[in-house]
PDB file of C-alpha atoms and ligand atoms in Angstrom:
ATOM      1  CA  UNK A 882      40.436 165.118  42.727  1.00 89.00           C
ATOM      2  CA  UNK A 883      39.812 161.630  44.161  1.00 96.00           C
ATOM      3  CA  UNK A 884      41.749 160.607  47.299  1.00 98.00           C
ATOM      4  CA  UNK A 885      43.838 157.627  46.643  1.00 98.00           C
ATOM      5  CA  UNK A 886      44.206 154.937  49.105  1.00 98.00           C
ATOM      6  CA  UNK A 887      45.524 151.360  49.602  1.00 99.00           C
ATOM      7  CA  UNK A 888      43.328 148.771  51.150  1.00 99.00           C
ATOM      8  CA  UNK A 889      45.129 146.208  53.343  1.00 99.00           C
ATOM      9  CA  UNK A 890      42.262 143.300  53.557  1.00 98.00           C
ATOM     10  CA  UNK A 891      41.405 139.799  54.835  1.00 96.00           C
ATOM     11  CA  UNK A 892      38.409 139.494  52.537  1.00 96.00           C
ATOM     12  CA  UNK A 893      35.737 138.481  54.603  1.00 94.00           C
ATOM     13  CA  UNK A 894      32.353 139.911  53.943  1.00 96.00           C
ATOM     14  CA  UNK A 895      32.780 143.556  55.355  1.00 97.00           C
ATOM     15  CA  UNK A 896      36.290 143.544  54.030  1.00 98.00           C
ATOM     16  CA  UNK A 897      34.535 142.959  50.498  1.00 98.00           C
ATOM     17  CA  UNK A 898      31.893 145.747  51.015  1.00 98.00           C
ATOM     18  CA  UNK A 899      34.939 148.008  51.860  1.00 98.00           C
ATOM     19  CA  UNK A 900      36.354 147.146  48.503  1.00 98.00           C
ATOM     20  CA  UNK A 901      33.106 147.843  46.371  1.00 98.00           C
ATOM     21  CA  UNK A 902      32.827 151.176  48.186  1.00 98.00           C
ATOM     22  CA  UNK A 903      36.671 152.389  47.808  1.00 98.00           C
ATOM     23  CA  UNK A 904      36.242 151.042  43.949  1.00 98.00           C
ATOM     24  CA  UNK A 905      32.903 152.697  43.020  1.00 98.00           C
ATOM     25  CA  UNK A 906      32.934 156.106  45.060  1.00 98.00           C
ATOM     26  CA  UNK A 907      33.769 158.941  42.787  1.00 98.00           C
ATOM     27  CA  UNK A 908      35.666 160.426  45.656  1.00 98.00           C
ATOM     28  CA  UNK A 909      38.152 157.792  46.000  1.00 98.00           C
ATOM     29  CA  UNK A 910      40.990 156.175  43.763  1.00 98.00           C
ATOM     30  CA  UNK A 911      41.795 152.466  45.102  1.00 98.00           C
ATOM     31  CA  UNK A 912      45.416 152.163  43.680  1.00 98.00           C
ATOM     32  CA  UNK A 913      45.546 148.439  45.091  1.00 98.00           C
ATOM     33  CA  UNK A 914      44.627 145.933  47.626  1.00 99.00           C
ATOM     34  CA  UNK A 915      47.065 144.322  49.506  1.00 99.00           C
ATOM     35  CA  UNK A 916      45.752 140.866  51.467  1.00 98.00           C
ATOM     36  CA  UNK A 917      47.220 139.374  54.832  1.00 96.00           C
ATOM     37  CA  UNK A 918      46.060 136.363  56.912  1.00 93.00           C
ATOM     38  CA  UNK A 919      43.044 136.865  59.078  1.00 92.00           C
ATOM     39  CA  UNK A 920      39.270 136.047  58.816  1.00 91.00           C
ATOM     40  CA  UNK A 921      40.391 132.979  56.653  1.00 90.00           C
ATOM     41  CA  UNK A 922      43.855 132.061  54.848  1.00 90.00           C
ATOM     42  CA  UNK A 923      45.477 134.713  52.777  1.00 94.00           C
ATOM     43  CA  UNK A 924      45.358 132.617  49.677  1.00 95.00           C
ATOM     44  CA  UNK A 925      41.496 132.911  50.174  1.00 94.00           C
ATOM     45  CA  UNK A 926      41.613 136.436  50.779  1.00 95.00           C
ATOM     46  CA  UNK A 927      43.303 136.938  47.941  1.00 98.00           C
ATOM     47  CA  UNK A 928      40.874 134.891  45.728  1.00 97.00           C
ATOM     48  CA  UNK A 929      38.030 136.679  47.389  1.00 97.00           C
ATOM     49  CA  UNK A 930      39.394 140.049  46.581  1.00 98.00           C
ATOM     50  CA  UNK A 931      40.075 139.308  42.664  1.00 98.00           C
ATOM     51  CA  UNK A 932      36.328 137.797  42.569  1.00 98.00           C
ATOM     52  CA  UNK A 933      34.593 140.709  44.381  1.00 98.00           C
ATOM     53  CA  UNK A 934      36.612 143.532  42.288  1.00 98.00           C
ATOM     54  CA  UNK A 935      36.039 141.666  38.859  1.00 98.00           C
ATOM     55  CA  UNK A 936      32.303 140.943  39.873  1.00 98.00           C
ATOM     56  CA  UNK A 937      31.973 144.726  39.815  1.00 97.00           C
ATOM     57  CA  UNK A 938      33.891 145.201  36.914  1.00 97.00           C
ATOM     58  CA  UNK A 939      37.124 146.727  38.555  1.00 98.00           C
ATOM     59  CA  UNK A 940      38.966 143.889  37.880  1.00 98.00           C
ATOM     60  CA  UNK A 941      41.745 146.729  36.266  1.00 98.00           C
ATOM     61  CA  UNK A 942      42.689 147.320  40.651  1.00 98.00           C
ATOM     62  CA  UNK A 943      45.733 145.094  41.296  1.00 98.00           C
ATOM     63  CA  UNK A 944      45.640 142.528  44.078  1.00 99.00           C
ATOM     64  CA  UNK A 945      49.002 141.623  46.085  1.00 99.00           C
ATOM     65  CA  UNK A 946      49.327 139.012  48.191  1.00 98.00           C
ATOM     66  CA  UNK A 947      50.957 139.329  51.945  1.00 98.00           C
ATOM     67  CA  UNK A 948      52.019 137.619  55.194  1.00 96.00           C
ATOM     68  CA  UNK A 949      50.154 134.249  55.714  1.00 93.00           C
ATOM     69  CA  UNK A 950      51.055 134.710  59.235  1.00 92.00           C
ATOM     70  CA  UNK A 951      51.673 136.984  62.302  1.00 93.00           C
ATOM     71  CA  UNK A 952      54.889 138.220  62.274  1.00 94.00           C
ATOM     72  CA  UNK A 953      56.284 136.713  65.772  1.00 92.00           C
ATOM     73  CA  UNK A 954      53.582 134.006  66.790  1.00 88.00           C
ATOM     74  CA  UNK A 955      53.682 130.897  65.753  1.00 78.00           C
ATOM     75  CA  UNK A 956      51.950 128.989  68.565  1.00 62.00           C
ATOM     76  CA  UNK A 957      48.835 131.351  68.185  1.00 59.00           C
ATOM     77  CA  UNK A 958      46.506 129.693  65.773  1.00 51.00           C
ATOM     78  CA  UNK A 959      42.986 131.021  65.703  1.00 56.00           C
ATOM     79  CA  UNK A 960      41.176 128.885  68.378  1.00 50.00           C
ATOM     80  CA  UNK A 961      38.386 126.766  66.357  1.00 44.00           C
ATOM     81  CA  UNK A 962      35.641 128.410  68.083  1.00 49.00           C
ATOM     82  CA  UNK A 963      36.847 131.715  66.759  1.00 52.00           C
ATOM     83  CA  UNK A 964      37.651 130.128  63.183  1.00 50.00           C
ATOM     84  CA  UNK A 965      34.245 128.410  63.438  1.00 56.00           C
ATOM     85  CA  UNK A 966      32.750 132.205  63.947  1.00 54.00           C
ATOM     86  CA  UNK A 967      35.200 133.989  61.733  1.00 52.00           C
ATOM     87  CA  UNK A 968      34.191 130.639  59.219  1.00 53.00           C
ATOM     88  CA  UNK A 969      30.757 131.459  59.084  1.00 71.00           C
ATOM     89  CA  UNK A 970      31.236 135.359  59.185  1.00 72.00           C
ATOM     90  CA  UNK A 971      33.633 134.613  56.294  1.00 75.00           C
ATOM     91  CA  UNK A 972      33.397 131.915  53.642  1.00 77.00           C
ATOM     92  CA  UNK A 973      36.677 130.552  52.437  1.00 79.00           C
ATOM     93  CA  UNK A 974      34.627 131.601  49.009  1.00 87.00           C
ATOM     94  CA  UNK A 975      32.357 134.610  48.864  1.00 93.00           C
ATOM     95  CA  UNK A 976      28.846 134.186  47.256  1.00 92.00           C
ATOM     96  CA  UNK A 977      30.140 135.808  43.814  1.00 95.00           C
ATOM     97  CA  UNK A 978      31.482 134.277  40.697  1.00 96.00           C
ATOM     98  CA  UNK A 979      34.818 132.256  40.791  1.00 96.00           C
ATOM     99  CA  UNK A 980      37.303 134.965  39.074  1.00 97.00           C
ATOM    100  CA  UNK A 981      39.451 134.971  36.298  1.00 98.00           C
ATOM    101  CA  UNK A 982      42.318 137.454  37.215  1.00 98.00           C
ATOM    102  CA  UNK A 983      45.261 136.500  38.986  1.00 98.00           C
ATOM    103  CA  UNK A 984      47.259 138.142  41.546  1.00 98.00           C
ATOM    104  CA  UNK A 985      50.282 140.111  40.860  1.00 98.00           C
ATOM    105  CA  UNK A 986      53.570 138.484  41.205  1.00 98.00           C
ATOM    106  CA  UNK A 987      55.016 141.151  43.535  1.00 98.00           C
ATOM    107  CA  UNK A 988      54.211 140.762  47.123  1.00 98.00           C
ATOM    108  CA  UNK A 989      51.958 143.193  49.263  1.00 98.00           C
ATOM    109  CA  UNK A 990      55.134 143.920  51.147  1.00 98.00           C
ATOM    110  CA  UNK A 991      56.800 144.706  47.867  1.00 98.00           C
ATOM    111  CA  UNK A 992      54.010 146.806  46.650  1.00 99.00           C
ATOM    112  CA  UNK A 993      53.569 148.987  49.811  1.00 99.00           C
ATOM    113  CA  UNK A 994      57.074 149.986  50.151  1.00 98.00           C
ATOM    114  CA  UNK A 995      57.704 150.681  46.630  1.00 98.00           C
ATOM    115  CA  UNK A 996      54.528 152.545  46.120  1.00 98.00           C
ATOM    116  CA  UNK A 997      54.857 154.781  49.001  1.00 98.00           C
ATOM    117  CA  UNK A 998      58.692 155.043  48.051  1.00 98.00           C
ATOM    118  CA  UNK A 999      57.761 156.505  44.512  1.00 98.00           C
ATOM    119  CA  UNK A1000      54.707 158.634  45.467  1.00 98.00           C
ATOM    120  CA  UNK A1001      53.989 162.003  44.471  1.00 97.00           C
ATOM    121  CA  UNK A1002      50.595 162.309  45.684  1.00 97.00           C
ATOM    122  CA  UNK A1003      49.392 161.080  48.779  1.00 98.00           C
ATOM    123  CA  UNK A1004      47.977 157.652  49.497  1.00 98.00           C
ATOM    124  CA  UNK A1005      45.867 156.994  52.556  1.00 98.00           C
ATOM    125  CA  UNK A1006      46.617 153.394  54.082  1.00 99.00           C
ATOM    126  CA  UNK A1007      43.610 151.723  55.074  1.00 99.00           C
ATOM    127  CA  UNK A1008      44.377 148.303  56.738  1.00 99.00           C
ATOM    128  CA  UNK A1009      40.880 146.426  57.831  1.00 98.00           C
ATOM    129  CA  UNK A1010      43.060 143.052  58.935  1.00 97.00           C
ATOM    130  CA  UNK A1011      45.647 141.911  61.143  1.00 96.00           C
ATOM    131  CA  UNK A1012      48.411 144.617  60.706  1.00 98.00           C
ATOM    132  CA  UNK A1013      50.951 142.114  59.762  1.00 97.00           C
ATOM    133  CA  UNK A1014      51.814 143.498  56.456  1.00 98.00           C
ATOM    134  CA  UNK A1015      52.157 146.907  57.652  1.00 98.00           C
ATOM    135  CA  UNK A1016      54.465 146.036  60.566  1.00 98.00           C
ATOM    136  CA  UNK A1017      56.689 143.969  58.109  1.00 98.00           C
ATOM    137  CA  UNK A1018      56.788 147.110  56.026  1.00 98.00           C
ATOM    138  CA  UNK A1019      58.255 149.287  59.174  1.00 98.00           C
ATOM    139  CA  UNK A1020      60.330 146.551  59.879  1.00 98.00           C
ATOM    140  CA  UNK A1021      61.903 146.658  56.451  1.00 98.00           C
ATOM    141  CA  UNK A1022      61.741 150.130  55.169  1.00 98.00           C
ATOM    142  CA  UNK A1023      63.084 152.468  57.597  1.00 97.00           C
ATOM    143  CA  UNK A1024      61.613 155.591  55.712  1.00 98.00           C
ATOM    144  CA  UNK A1025      58.237 153.704  55.168  1.00 98.00           C
ATOM    145  CA  UNK A1026      56.496 155.441  58.156  1.00 98.00           C
ATOM    146  CA  UNK A1027      57.472 159.056  57.443  1.00 98.00           C
ATOM    147  CA  UNK A1028      56.256 158.117  53.573  1.00 98.00           C
ATOM    148  CA  UNK A1029      52.824 157.109  54.721  1.00 98.00           C
ATOM    149  CA  UNK A1030      50.841 160.810  55.457  1.00 98.00           C
ATOM    150  CA  UNK A1031      47.712 158.804  56.695  1.00 98.00           C
ATOM    151  CA  UNK A1032      46.660 155.508  58.384  1.00 98.00           C
ATOM    152  CA  UNK A1033      42.972 154.627  58.919  1.00 99.00           C
ATOM    153  CA  UNK A1034      43.037 151.320  61.010  1.00 99.00           C
ATOM    154  CA  UNK A1035      39.669 149.587  61.425  1.00 98.00           C
ATOM    155  CA  UNK A1036      40.373 147.408  64.472  1.00 98.00           C
ATOM    156  CA  UNK A1037      40.515 147.589  68.338  1.00 98.00           C
ATOM    157  CA  UNK A1038      37.611 148.570  70.747  1.00 98.00           C
ATOM    158  CA  UNK A1039      36.986 150.162  74.354  1.00 97.00           C
ATOM    159  CA  UNK A1040      34.305 148.970  75.867  1.00 96.00           C
ATOM    160  CA  UNK A1041      33.830 146.080  73.415  1.00 93.00           C
ATOM    161  CA  UNK A1042      35.992 143.090  72.288  1.00 94.00           C
ATOM    162  CA  UNK A1043      34.725 140.481  69.856  1.00 93.00           C
ATOM    163  CA  UNK A1044      37.277 137.501  69.664  1.00 90.00           C
ATOM    164  CA  UNK A1045      37.873 137.666  73.428  1.00 91.00           C
ATOM    165  CA  UNK A1046      35.987 139.951  76.113  1.00 94.00           C
ATOM    166  CA  UNK A1047      39.426 141.906  75.972  1.00 95.00           C
ATOM    167  CA  UNK A1048      40.197 142.067  72.484  1.00 95.00           C
ATOM    168  CA  UNK A1049      39.085 143.020  69.050  1.00 96.00           C
ATOM    169  CA  UNK A1050      39.986 140.497  66.093  1.00 94.00           C
ATOM    170  CA  UNK A1051      42.133 142.674  63.569  1.00 96.00           C
ATOM    171  CA  UNK A1052      44.461 143.431  66.601  1.00 97.00           C
ATOM    172  CA  UNK A1053      44.551 140.285  68.368  1.00 94.00           C
ATOM    173  CA  UNK A1054      45.260 138.384  65.205  1.00 94.00           C
ATOM    174  CA  UNK A1055      48.835 139.885  65.345  1.00 96.00           C
ATOM    175  CA  UNK A1056      49.472 141.654  68.839  1.00 96.00           C
ATOM    176  CA  UNK A1057      53.109 142.495  68.028  1.00 97.00           C
ATOM    177  CA  UNK A1058      52.573 143.850  64.430  1.00 98.00           C
ATOM    178  CA  UNK A1059      49.704 146.314  66.102  1.00 98.00           C
ATOM    179  CA  UNK A1060      51.807 147.163  68.652  1.00 98.00           C
ATOM    180  CA  UNK A1061      54.487 148.126  66.591  1.00 98.00           C
ATOM    181  CA  UNK A1062      52.181 149.831  64.542  1.00 98.00           C
ATOM    182  CA  UNK A1063      50.661 152.389  66.908  1.00 98.00           C
ATOM    183  CA  UNK A1064      54.408 152.898  68.354  1.00 98.00           C
ATOM    184  CA  UNK A1065      55.713 153.825  64.790  1.00 98.00           C
ATOM    185  CA  UNK A1066      55.005 157.421  64.678  1.00 98.00           C
ATOM    186  CA  UNK A1067      52.621 157.648  62.090  1.00 98.00           C
ATOM    187  CA  UNK A1068      51.562 161.384  61.365  1.00 98.00           C
ATOM    188  CA  UNK A1069      48.302 160.891  61.402  1.00 98.00           C
ATOM    189  CA  UNK A1070      46.318 157.633  62.471  1.00 98.00           C
ATOM    190  CA  UNK A1071      42.485 157.135  62.522  1.00 99.00           C
ATOM    191  CA  UNK A1072      41.659 154.140  64.532  1.00 98.00           C
ATOM    192  CA  UNK A1073      37.757 152.794  63.576  1.00 99.00           C
ATOM    193  CA  UNK A1074      37.186 150.626  66.718  1.00 98.00           C
ATOM    194  CA  UNK A1075      34.107 148.066  67.506  1.00 98.00           C
ATOM    195  CA  UNK A1076      32.881 151.000  69.628  1.00 98.00           C
ATOM    196  CA  UNK A1077      32.296 152.979  66.634  1.00 98.00           C
ATOM    197  CA  UNK A1078      31.312 150.379  63.938  1.00 98.00           C
ATOM    198  CA  UNK A1079      28.403 148.679  66.144  1.00 98.00           C
ATOM    199  CA  UNK A1080      27.022 151.834  66.260  1.00 98.00           C
ATOM    200  CA  UNK A1081      26.604 152.036  62.643  1.00 98.00           C
ATOM    201  CA  UNK A1082      24.196 148.650  62.287  1.00 98.00           C
ATOM    202  CA  UNK A1083      23.066 147.977  58.683  1.00 98.00           C
ATOM    203  CA  UNK A1084      19.446 146.075  59.110  1.00 98.00           C
ATOM    204  CA  UNK A1085      17.842 143.356  57.224  1.00 98.00           C
ATOM    205  CA  UNK A1086      15.715 146.390  55.733  1.00 98.00           C
ATOM    206  CA  UNK A1087      18.630 147.832  54.136  1.00 98.00           C
ATOM    207  CA  UNK A1088      19.834 144.761  52.612  1.00 98.00           C
ATOM    208  CA  UNK A1089      16.524 144.462  50.809  1.00 98.00           C
ATOM    209  CA  UNK A1090      17.078 147.955  49.624  1.00 98.00           C
ATOM    210  CA  UNK A1091      20.617 146.914  48.299  1.00 98.00           C
ATOM    211  CA  UNK A1092      18.986 144.093  46.391  1.00 98.00           C
ATOM    212  CA  UNK A1093      16.475 145.858  45.184  1.00 98.00           C
ATOM    213  CA  UNK A1094      19.104 148.297  43.554  1.00 98.00           C
ATOM    214  CA  UNK A1095      19.633 145.354  41.001  1.00 97.00           C
ATOM    215  CA  UNK A1096      23.428 146.299  40.305  1.00 97.00           C
ATOM    216  CA  UNK A1097      25.932 143.854  40.538  1.00 97.00           C
ATOM    217  CA  UNK A1098      27.559 145.552  44.014  1.00 98.00           C
ATOM    218  CA  UNK A1099      23.652 146.268  45.406  1.00 98.00           C
ATOM    219  CA  UNK A1100      23.164 142.432  45.496  1.00 97.00           C
ATOM    220  CA  UNK A1101      26.999 141.352  45.959  1.00 98.00           C
ATOM    221  CA  UNK A1102      26.546 143.824  49.320  1.00 98.00           C
ATOM    222  CA  UNK A1103      23.229 142.733  50.380  1.00 98.00           C
ATOM    223  CA  UNK A1104      24.304 138.831  50.332  1.00 97.00           C
ATOM    224  CA  UNK A1105      27.322 139.585  51.952  1.00 97.00           C
ATOM    225  CA  UNK A1106      25.734 141.455  54.920  1.00 97.00           C
ATOM    226  CA  UNK A1107      22.790 139.023  54.698  1.00 96.00           C
ATOM    227  CA  UNK A1108      25.224 136.533  55.436  1.00 94.00           C
ATOM    228  CA  UNK A1109      26.439 138.761  58.698  1.00 95.00           C
ATOM    229  CA  UNK A1110      23.479 139.424  60.182  1.00 95.00           C
ATOM    230  CA  UNK A1111      22.016 135.699  60.144  1.00 93.00           C
ATOM    231  CA  UNK A1112      25.431 135.019  62.009  1.00 90.00           C
ATOM    232  CA  UNK A1113      24.770 137.804  64.267  1.00 90.00           C
ATOM    233  CA  UNK A1114      21.119 136.884  64.821  1.00 90.00           C
ATOM    234  CA  UNK A1115      22.622 133.081  65.602  1.00 88.00           C
ATOM    235  CA  UNK A1116      25.614 133.971  67.754  1.00 85.00           C
ATOM    236  CA  UNK A1117      26.069 137.529  68.737  1.00 87.00           C
ATOM    237  CA  UNK A1118      22.372 139.399  68.623  1.00 88.00           C
ATOM    238  CA  UNK A1119      22.877 142.902  68.027  1.00 91.00           C
ATOM    239  CA  UNK A1120      20.729 145.751  69.983  1.00 91.00           C
ATOM    240  CA  UNK A1121      18.984 146.211  66.768  1.00 93.00           C
ATOM    241  CA  UNK A1122      17.084 142.763  65.760  1.00 93.00           C
ATOM    242  CA  UNK A1123      18.576 141.367  62.100  1.00 96.00           C
ATOM    243  CA  UNK A1124      21.433 143.820  62.221  1.00 97.00           C
ATOM    244  CA  UNK A1125      25.449 143.472  61.714  1.00 97.00           C
ATOM    245  CA  UNK A1126      28.247 145.972  61.877  1.00 97.00           C
ATOM    246  CA  UNK A1127      29.941 146.360  58.578  1.00 98.00           C
ATOM    247  CA  UNK A1128      33.039 147.257  60.270  1.00 98.00           C
ATOM    248  CA  UNK A1129      35.666 147.597  57.481  1.00 98.00           C
ATOM    249  CA  UNK A1130      33.219 149.621  55.081  1.00 98.00           C
ATOM    250  CA  UNK A1131      32.721 152.109  58.096  1.00 98.00           C
ATOM    251  CA  UNK A1132      36.600 153.046  57.747  1.00 98.00           C
ATOM    252  CA  UNK A1133      36.209 153.471  54.121  1.00 98.00           C
ATOM    253  CA  UNK A1134      32.954 155.606  54.752  1.00 98.00           C
ATOM    254  CA  UNK A1135      35.219 158.084  56.974  1.00 98.00           C
ATOM    255  CA  UNK A1136      37.434 158.833  54.243  1.00 98.00           C
ATOM    256  CA  UNK A1137      34.401 159.885  52.101  1.00 98.00           C
ATOM    257  CA  UNK A1138      32.402 161.493  54.431  1.00 98.00           C
ATOM    258  CA  UNK A1139      34.524 162.305  57.560  1.00 98.00           C
ATOM    259  CA  UNK A1140      31.143 163.299  59.661  1.00 98.00           C
ATOM    260  CA  UNK A1141      30.067 159.500  59.781  1.00 98.00           C
ATOM    261  CA  UNK A1142      32.291 159.112  62.756  1.00 98.00           C
ATOM    262  CA  UNK A1143      32.839 161.076  65.705  1.00 98.00           C
ATOM    263  CA  UNK A1144      36.524 160.703  67.457  1.00 98.00           C
ATOM    264  CA  UNK A1145      38.766 161.752  70.128  1.00 98.00           C
ATOM    265  CA  UNK A1146      42.065 162.228  70.460  1.00 98.00           C
ATOM    266  CA  UNK A1147      43.731 159.948  72.638  1.00 98.00           C
ATOM    267  CA  UNK A1148      46.498 157.549  73.680  1.00 98.00           C
ATOM    268  CA  UNK A1149      46.224 154.146  72.112  1.00 98.00           C
ATOM    269  CA  UNK A1150      49.180 150.916  72.890  1.00 98.00           C
ATOM    270  CA  UNK A1151      48.542 147.370  71.913  1.00 98.00           C
ATOM    271  CA  UNK A1152      48.890 144.852  74.973  1.00 98.00           C
ATOM    272  CA  UNK A1153      50.917 141.820  74.006  1.00 96.00           C
ATOM    273  CA  UNK A1154      51.429 139.932  76.945  1.00 94.00           C
ATOM    274  CA  UNK A1155      48.353 139.772  79.170  1.00 92.00           C
ATOM    275  CA  UNK A1156      46.865 136.114  79.642  1.00 91.00           C
ATOM    276  CA  UNK A1157      43.279 137.406  79.289  1.00 93.00           C
ATOM    277  CA  UNK A1158      44.360 140.800  77.462  1.00 96.00           C
ATOM    278  CA  UNK A1159      46.239 140.222  74.963  1.00 94.00           C
ATOM    279  CA  UNK A1160      45.443 142.124  71.853  1.00 96.00           C
ATOM    280  CA  UNK A1161      43.506 144.835  73.368  1.00 98.00           C
ATOM    281  CA  UNK A1162      43.912 148.405  72.290  1.00 98.00           C
ATOM    282  CA  UNK A1163      44.462 149.942  75.496  1.00 98.00           C
ATOM    283  CA  UNK A1164      42.880 153.422  75.006  1.00 98.00           C
ATOM    284  CA  UNK A1165      44.100 155.957  77.355  1.00 98.00           C
ATOM    285  CA  UNK A1166      40.354 157.591  77.728  1.00 97.00           C
ATOM    286  CA  UNK A1167      41.416 159.617  80.690  1.00 96.00           C
ATOM    287  CA  UNK A1168      44.872 160.934  80.348  1.00 94.00           C
ATOM    288  CA  UNK A1169      46.255 158.516  82.790  1.00 95.00           C
ATOM    289  CA  UNK A1170      49.433 157.165  80.817  1.00 95.00           C
ATOM    290  CA  UNK A1171      51.191 160.678  81.101  1.00 94.00           C
ATOM    291  CA  UNK A1172      51.609 159.659  77.154  1.00 95.00           C
ATOM    292  CA  UNK A1173      51.096 162.391  74.179  1.00 97.00           C
ATOM    293  CA  UNK A1174      47.870 160.896  71.809  1.00 98.00           C
ATOM    294  CA  UNK A1175      48.909 159.179  69.044  1.00 98.00           C
ATOM    295  CA  UNK A1176      45.536 158.606  67.317  1.00 98.00           C
ATOM    296  CA  UNK A1177      42.106 159.962  66.433  1.00 98.00           C
ATOM    297  CA  UNK A1178      39.570 157.139  67.742  1.00 98.00           C
ATOM    298  CA  UNK A1179      36.163 156.968  66.759  1.00 98.00           C
ATOM    299  CA  UNK A1180      33.334 156.235  69.459  1.00 98.00           C
ATOM    300  CA  UNK A1181      30.296 157.359  67.427  1.00 98.00           C
ATOM    301  CA  UNK A1182      29.168 156.885  63.909  1.00 98.00           C
ATOM    302  CA  UNK A1183      25.866 158.194  61.774  1.00 98.00           C
ATOM    303  CA  UNK A1184      24.348 154.449  61.253  1.00 98.00           C
ATOM    304  CA  UNK A1185      21.519 156.191  58.895  1.00 97.00           C
ATOM    305  CA  UNK A1186      23.956 158.121  56.798  1.00 98.00           C
ATOM    306  CA  UNK A1187      26.411 155.059  56.402  1.00 98.00           C
ATOM    307  CA  UNK A1188      23.439 152.625  55.316  1.00 98.00           C
ATOM    308  CA  UNK A1189      22.440 155.514  52.581  1.00 98.00           C
ATOM    309  CA  UNK A1190      25.693 155.991  51.358  1.00 98.00           C
ATOM    310  CA  UNK A1191      26.678 152.178  50.781  1.00 98.00           C
ATOM    311  CA  UNK A1192      22.801 152.727  48.635  1.00 98.00           C
ATOM    312  CA  UNK A1193      23.823 155.520  46.845  1.00 98.00           C
ATOM    313  CA  UNK A1194      27.539 154.281  45.880  1.00 98.00           C
ATOM    314  CA  UNK A1195      26.200 151.167  44.863  1.00 98.00           C
ATOM    315  CA  UNK A1196      22.923 152.064  42.707  1.00 97.00           C
ATOM    316  CA  UNK A1197      25.645 154.018  40.805  1.00 91.00           C
ATOM    317  CA  UNK A1198      24.885 157.626  42.281  1.00 77.00           C
ATOM    318  CA  UNK A1199      27.163 158.625  44.536  1.00 78.00           C
TER     319      UNK A1199
HETATM  320  O1  RIB B1102      36.522 142.934  64.216  1.00 92.25           O
HETATM  321  C1  RIB B1102      36.439 142.841  62.794  1.00 92.25           C
HETATM  322  C2  RIB B1102      37.528 142.839  62.053  1.00 92.25           C
HETATM  323  O2  RIB B1102      37.664 141.597  61.783  1.00 92.25           O
HETATM  324  C3  RIB B1102      37.007 143.115  60.657  1.00 92.25           C
HETATM  325  O3  RIB B1102      38.335 143.867  59.656  1.00 92.25           O
HETATM  326  C4  RIB B1102      36.846 141.744  59.936  1.00 92.25           C
HETATM  327  O4  RIB B1102      36.661 141.772  58.340  1.00 92.25           O
HETATM  328  C5  RIB B1102      37.567 140.584  60.991  1.00 92.25           C
HETATM  329  O5  RIB B1102      38.903 141.052  60.210  1.00 92.25           O
HETATM  330 CA1   CA B1103      38.963 142.383  57.895  1.00 92.25          CA
END
């Protein structure tokens, strides 16, 4: 039986690849997408998510809009430089046709709380964006955490930051929300941080192969990832020329093939105060903090296995 999941997204280019992978791979059943403020305003995230689902023929998957701002910070606008970079990584309108679909009337928070309240099968929660929606569910429903059997988070970093030297964008985008999620006591947390996603680089050659598939998903993935490669080549060159991490899709790939990443069981907490370190995932790699591990943290990934999974899935041959 296919594994059920909900994707919490700030669709963006890599979120879009994650949505297509989750919607098209037979081992997964994407029962809904929830959107949140992040790469771009939440309304644009919603529109992009609807565009992508309709483009691949999965307009049946419902989309629910979530929070438009972090749960605590009001004076925490994404700095122009990051916005510009984020905007360059993540256009307000992805290069796929405008959608004829509409978001659901229920909010993301209502959908998440009600779906887990009524669930009879396990549903994996996969946030690949700032954790504002998840933290809101925790605050509103005391039983939410106990009803989520597994959560797979794309975010954070140990040796790497991207929005600051200390922090990764999803965690930095709502640090108080992230701190509450890692401290909430979820039964099973897998964290896919930059340390792993930057070891699963997708290259321009992979993009050409994706485009050559001739499928809507293959050509869209080629466009989204090609856009990321251009920005990385200009702003944040990778170890492999003309390549990019596709962060969010690796988190979904893990659900299909757990061997795509290598994890260590460690304690993870989030810094919410440091002037230089706010939004940092503090990953206790040497057990110095005296706290029991709460998370399986990925530090390595199988780049070619990941690329081949995308190619097989978007060819319709998964
Ligand atoms: O740091 C990478 C993460 O930030 C990805 O989820 C990307 O979509 C952005 O949200
Ligand atoms: Ca994202």
